[in-house]
XYZ file of C-alpha atoms in Angstrom:
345
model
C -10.549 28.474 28.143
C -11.596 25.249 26.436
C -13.677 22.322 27.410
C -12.096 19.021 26.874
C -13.096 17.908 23.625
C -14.470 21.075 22.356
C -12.788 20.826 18.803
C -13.367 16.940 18.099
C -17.225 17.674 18.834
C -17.244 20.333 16.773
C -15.051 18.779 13.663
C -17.115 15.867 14.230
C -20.519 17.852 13.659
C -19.147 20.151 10.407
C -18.913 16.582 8.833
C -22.346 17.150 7.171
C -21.536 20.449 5.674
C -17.876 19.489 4.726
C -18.694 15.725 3.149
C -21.830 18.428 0.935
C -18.716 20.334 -0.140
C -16.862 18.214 -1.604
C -19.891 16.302 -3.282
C -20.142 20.007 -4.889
C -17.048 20.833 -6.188
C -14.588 17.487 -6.983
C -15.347 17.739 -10.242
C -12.410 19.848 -11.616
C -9.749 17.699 -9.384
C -11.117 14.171 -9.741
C -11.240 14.918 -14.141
C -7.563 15.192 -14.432
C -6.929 12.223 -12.154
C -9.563 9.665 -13.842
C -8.593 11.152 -17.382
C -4.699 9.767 -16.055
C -6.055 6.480 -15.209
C -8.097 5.231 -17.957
C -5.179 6.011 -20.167
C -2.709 3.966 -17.593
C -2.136 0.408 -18.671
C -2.318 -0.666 -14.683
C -1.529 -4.045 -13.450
C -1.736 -3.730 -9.647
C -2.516 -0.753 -7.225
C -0.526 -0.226 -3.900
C -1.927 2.387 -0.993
C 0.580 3.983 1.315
C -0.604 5.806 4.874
C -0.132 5.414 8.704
C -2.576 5.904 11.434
C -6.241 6.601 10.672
C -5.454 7.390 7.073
C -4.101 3.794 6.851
C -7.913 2.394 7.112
C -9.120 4.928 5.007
C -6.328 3.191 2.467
C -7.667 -0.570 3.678
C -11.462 0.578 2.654
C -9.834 2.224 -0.315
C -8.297 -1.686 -1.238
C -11.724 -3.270 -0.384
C -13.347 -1.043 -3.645
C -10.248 -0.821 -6.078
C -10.282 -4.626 -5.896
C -14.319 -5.432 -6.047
C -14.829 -2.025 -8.499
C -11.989 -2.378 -10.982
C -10.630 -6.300 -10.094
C -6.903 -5.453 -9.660
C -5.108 -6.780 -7.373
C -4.114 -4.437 -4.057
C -1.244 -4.382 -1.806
C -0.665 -2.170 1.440
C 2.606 -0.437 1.748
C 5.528 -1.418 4.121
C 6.819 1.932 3.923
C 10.002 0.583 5.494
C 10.910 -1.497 2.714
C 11.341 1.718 0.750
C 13.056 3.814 4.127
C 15.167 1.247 6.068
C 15.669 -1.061 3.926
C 16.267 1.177 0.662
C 14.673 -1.235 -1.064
C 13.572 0.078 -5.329
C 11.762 -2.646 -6.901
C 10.148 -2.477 -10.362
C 6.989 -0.342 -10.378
C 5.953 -0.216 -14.012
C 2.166 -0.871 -14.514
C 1.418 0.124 -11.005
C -1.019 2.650 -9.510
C 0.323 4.390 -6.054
C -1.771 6.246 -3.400
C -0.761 7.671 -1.017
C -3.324 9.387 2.118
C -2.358 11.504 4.678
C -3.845 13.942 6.272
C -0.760 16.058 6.719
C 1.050 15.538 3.876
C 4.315 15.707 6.307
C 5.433 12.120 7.132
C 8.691 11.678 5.439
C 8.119 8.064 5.373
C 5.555 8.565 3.453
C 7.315 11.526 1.345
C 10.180 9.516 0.672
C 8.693 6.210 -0.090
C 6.236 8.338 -2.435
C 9.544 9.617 -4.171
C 10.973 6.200 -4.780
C 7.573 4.859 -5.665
C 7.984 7.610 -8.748
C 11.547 7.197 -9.950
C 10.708 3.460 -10.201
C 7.960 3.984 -12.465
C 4.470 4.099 -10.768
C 1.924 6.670 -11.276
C 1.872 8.103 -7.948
C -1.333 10.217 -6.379
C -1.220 12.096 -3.236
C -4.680 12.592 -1.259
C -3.953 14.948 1.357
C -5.733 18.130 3.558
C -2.470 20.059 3.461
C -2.112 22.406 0.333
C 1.562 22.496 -1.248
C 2.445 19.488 1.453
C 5.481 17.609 0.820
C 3.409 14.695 -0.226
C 1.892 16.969 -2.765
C 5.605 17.647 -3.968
C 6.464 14.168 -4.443
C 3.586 13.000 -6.291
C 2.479 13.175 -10.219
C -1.083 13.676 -8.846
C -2.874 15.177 -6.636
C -6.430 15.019 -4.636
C -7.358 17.554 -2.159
C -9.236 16.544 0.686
C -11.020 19.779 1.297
C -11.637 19.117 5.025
C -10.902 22.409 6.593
C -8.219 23.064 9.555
C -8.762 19.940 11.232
C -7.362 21.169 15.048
C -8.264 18.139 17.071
C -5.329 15.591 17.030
C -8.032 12.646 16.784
C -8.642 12.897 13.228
C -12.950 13.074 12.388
C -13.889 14.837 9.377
C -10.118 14.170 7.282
C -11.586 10.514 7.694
C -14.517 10.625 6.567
C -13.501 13.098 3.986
C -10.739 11.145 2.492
C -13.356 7.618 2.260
C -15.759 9.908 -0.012
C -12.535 10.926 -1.645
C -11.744 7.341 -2.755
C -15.157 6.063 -3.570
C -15.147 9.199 -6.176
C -11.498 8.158 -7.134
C -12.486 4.737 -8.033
C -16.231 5.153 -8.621
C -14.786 7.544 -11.611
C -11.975 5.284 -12.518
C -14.498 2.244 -12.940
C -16.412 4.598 -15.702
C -19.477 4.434 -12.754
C -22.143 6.672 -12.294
C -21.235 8.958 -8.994
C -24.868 9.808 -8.237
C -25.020 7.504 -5.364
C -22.899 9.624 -3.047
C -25.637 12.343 -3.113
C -27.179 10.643 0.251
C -23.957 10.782 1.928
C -24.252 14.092 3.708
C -27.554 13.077 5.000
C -26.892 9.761 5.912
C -24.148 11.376 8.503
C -26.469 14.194 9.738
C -28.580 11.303 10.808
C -25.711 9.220 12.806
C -25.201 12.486 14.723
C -26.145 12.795 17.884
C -27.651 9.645 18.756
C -28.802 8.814 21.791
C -28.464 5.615 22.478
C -24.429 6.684 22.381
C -24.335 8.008 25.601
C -25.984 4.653 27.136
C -23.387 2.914 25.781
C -20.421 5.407 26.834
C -22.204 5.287 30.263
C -21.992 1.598 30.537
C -18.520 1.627 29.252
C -17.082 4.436 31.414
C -14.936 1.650 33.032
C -13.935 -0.358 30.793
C -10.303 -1.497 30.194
C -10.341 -4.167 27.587
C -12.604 -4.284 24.160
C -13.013 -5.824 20.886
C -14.095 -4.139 17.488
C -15.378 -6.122 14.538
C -16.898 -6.244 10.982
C -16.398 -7.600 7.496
C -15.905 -6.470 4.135
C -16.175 -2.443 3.404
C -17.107 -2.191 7.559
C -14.048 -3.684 8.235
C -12.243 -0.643 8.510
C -15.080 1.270 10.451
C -14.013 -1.643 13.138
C -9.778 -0.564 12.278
C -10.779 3.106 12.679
C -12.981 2.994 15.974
C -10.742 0.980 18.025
C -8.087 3.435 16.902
C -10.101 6.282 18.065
C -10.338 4.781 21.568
C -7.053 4.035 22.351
C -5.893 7.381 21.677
C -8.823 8.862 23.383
C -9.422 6.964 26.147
C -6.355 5.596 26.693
C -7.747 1.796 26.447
C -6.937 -1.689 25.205
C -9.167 -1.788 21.685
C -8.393 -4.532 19.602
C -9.816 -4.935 15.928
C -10.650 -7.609 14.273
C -12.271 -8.873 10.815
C -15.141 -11.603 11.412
C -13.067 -14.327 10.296
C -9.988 -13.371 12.034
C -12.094 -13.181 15.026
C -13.091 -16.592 15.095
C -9.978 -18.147 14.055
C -8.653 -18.207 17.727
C -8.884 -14.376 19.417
C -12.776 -15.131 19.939
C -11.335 -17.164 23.048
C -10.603 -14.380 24.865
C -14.675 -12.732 24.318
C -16.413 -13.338 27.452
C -19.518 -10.716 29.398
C -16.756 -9.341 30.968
C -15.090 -7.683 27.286
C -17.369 -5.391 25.284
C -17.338 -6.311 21.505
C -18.333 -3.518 19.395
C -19.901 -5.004 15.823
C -20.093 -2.932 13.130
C -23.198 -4.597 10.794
C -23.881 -3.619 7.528
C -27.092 -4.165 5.223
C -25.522 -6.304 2.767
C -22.825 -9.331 1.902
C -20.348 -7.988 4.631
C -23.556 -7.749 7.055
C -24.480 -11.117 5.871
C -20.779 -12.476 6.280
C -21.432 -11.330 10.321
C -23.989 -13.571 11.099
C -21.764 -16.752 12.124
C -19.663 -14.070 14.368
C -23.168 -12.655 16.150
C -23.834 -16.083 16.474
C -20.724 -17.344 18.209
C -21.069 -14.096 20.328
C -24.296 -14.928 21.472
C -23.455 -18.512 22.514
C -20.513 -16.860 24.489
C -23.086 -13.975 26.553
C -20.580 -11.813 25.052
C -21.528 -7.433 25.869
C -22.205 -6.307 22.268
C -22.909 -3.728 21.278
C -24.601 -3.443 18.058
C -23.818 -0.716 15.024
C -26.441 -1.456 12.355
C -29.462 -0.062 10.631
C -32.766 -1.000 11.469
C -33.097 -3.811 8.656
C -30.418 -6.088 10.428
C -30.844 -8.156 13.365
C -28.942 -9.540 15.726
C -29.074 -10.626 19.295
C -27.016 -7.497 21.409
C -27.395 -5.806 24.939
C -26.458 -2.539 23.108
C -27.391 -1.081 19.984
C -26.700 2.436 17.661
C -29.301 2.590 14.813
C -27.475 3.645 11.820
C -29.932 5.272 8.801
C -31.601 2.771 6.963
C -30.880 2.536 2.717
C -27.323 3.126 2.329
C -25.014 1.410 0.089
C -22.861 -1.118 1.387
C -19.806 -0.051 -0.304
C -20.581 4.190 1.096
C -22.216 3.126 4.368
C -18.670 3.631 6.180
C -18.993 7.117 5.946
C -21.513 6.980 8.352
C -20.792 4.043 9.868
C -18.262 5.667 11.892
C -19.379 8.831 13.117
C -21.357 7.506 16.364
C -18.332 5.689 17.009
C -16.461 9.118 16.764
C -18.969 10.370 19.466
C -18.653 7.124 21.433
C -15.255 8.024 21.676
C -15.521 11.255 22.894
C -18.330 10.967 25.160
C -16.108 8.214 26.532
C -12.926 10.238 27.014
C -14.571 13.078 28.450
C -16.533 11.088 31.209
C -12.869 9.240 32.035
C -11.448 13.406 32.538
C -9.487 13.084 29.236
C -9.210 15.603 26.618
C -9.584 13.848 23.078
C -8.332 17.277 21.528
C -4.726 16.494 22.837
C -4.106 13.126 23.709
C -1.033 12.549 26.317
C 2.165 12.459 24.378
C -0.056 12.639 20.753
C 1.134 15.281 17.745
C -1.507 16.210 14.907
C 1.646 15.198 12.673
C 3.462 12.059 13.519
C 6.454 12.316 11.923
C 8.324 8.279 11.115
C 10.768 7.398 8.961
């Protein structure tokens, strides 16, 4: 018999190992890909995904637009499904992420995307996946059976994934991700986590936030609590956050801020500020180097690089969420009325 939880902590812990993997052996996929998109004459990018692998596509906008300077849209997959929709896709880069590879929204708007003229990729965890089939190109994520339905390690995984992808494509050195595996040992198993899952056992209502490459950290954690813990999480960016929704922050509604060591970090400091003036409960996620006012705080390892920090960024949040669930009597390894594969069209 299993313990609730007892595959999300451990997918959550081979992280380490899995993100050292990959670092040693993308080499002979990533060549092909980056060979295929120097020699594309690309005039915009478009991601495609659902659920978690959605923010690993958002983070994946945040660097194709900084790193190369093209200009990014997010997929309405719909357009392409219910709408039939087939514009023009000449010039234009397509990724697609899933974890599955299964979602025939996703299939078939990948299909389209390809008849029309874009250079479609597939980044999946699912070897010979349908998504695989419909693509030119493919990236595997190399995660391993990933059994919990909150997805952990196919996250993380597929963020290193991209920063390679488009850390290659920009003709950049890729040294930099060497740290990554360590950098997520050391968000493991903090402690202040369970002081902040104690003092949140009962809460109903909270608000994620961050800015720039964090931003999806703050998409992905309040993702992972809903579906874990069954509660209201709303994300927001910085500046959507204080553009009305910051009305609703008071000490009775938890805001969780994700705070990097850099612009986006920098970009924060009105937001910690308004929080502040507000006695808002935050809790802080930052490394030691930034300060900020907040009743709560998970020390993230000091010297990452803005722009790779989300790897780690989110892995106390992973274990936030499942200390959470578990003290509620929930089982984050099947969510009520969840599938691994969430199949739309």
């Amino acid at each position: 018999m299993t313990t609730p939880g007892q595959l999300m902590r451990a997918e959550i812990a081979e992280q380490p190992t899995v993100l050292a993997n990959v670092l040693a052996s993308y080499g002979a996929h990533l060549a092909p890909v980056v060979a295929r998109l120097r020699s594309h004459d690309t005039r915009a990018v478009l991601l495609v995904a659902r659920g978690t692998s959605d923010h690993a596509a958002l983070y994946a906008k945040y660097l194709i637009e900084t790193r190369i300077g093209l200009p990014v849209g997010l997929v309405s997959t719909s357009t392409y499904t219910a709408y039939d929709t087939r514009p023009a896709l000449d010039g234009v880069v397509w990724i697609a992420v899933s974890q599955s590879g299964g979602s025939p929204d996703l299939v078939e708007s990948t299909e389209k995307a390809r008849a029309a003229g874009a250079m479609t990729i597939a980044l999946t965890n699912a070897d010979g996946s349908p998504l695989e089939e419909a693509a030119e190109l493919r990236l595997p994520m190399l995660a391993g059976a990933e059994r919990s339905v909150a997805a952990t390690k196919t996250y993380t995984t597929s963020l290193l994934w991209l920063w390679l992808l488009v850390e290659g494509w920009a003709q950049r050195p890729l040294d930099a991700a060497a740290g990554v595996p360590d950098w997520v040992a050391a968000s493991l198993d903090r402690p202040e986590v369970a002081d902040v899952a104690s003092r949140y056992r009962f809460v109903e209502r909270l608000v994620t936030t961050s800015r720039g490459f964090a931003y999806p950290t703050a998409r992905e954690a309040a993702l992972k609590l809903m579906e874990t813990c069954y509660l209201s999480a709303h994300a927001f960016s910085g500046a959507d956050l204080l553009h009305g929704p910051l009305a609703m922050v008071d000490e009775d509604r938890p805001v969780v801020v994700i705070c990097p060591d850099g612009r986006g970090g920098a970009a924060l400091e009105p937001v910690l500020e308004q929080l502040h003036a507000r006695s808002a409960d935050v809790c802080l996620v930052a490394p030691s180097e930034v300060r900020g006012s907040a009743a709560l705080r998970i020390p993230l390892p000091s010297g990452m690089v803005e722009e790779l920090a989300p790897i780690a960024q989110i892995v106390p949040l992973q274990q936030l969420a499942l200390q959470l669930a578990v003290s509620r009597h929930h089982d984050p390894d099947h969510p009520r009325g969840l599938q691994k594969v969430t199949r739309t069209t």
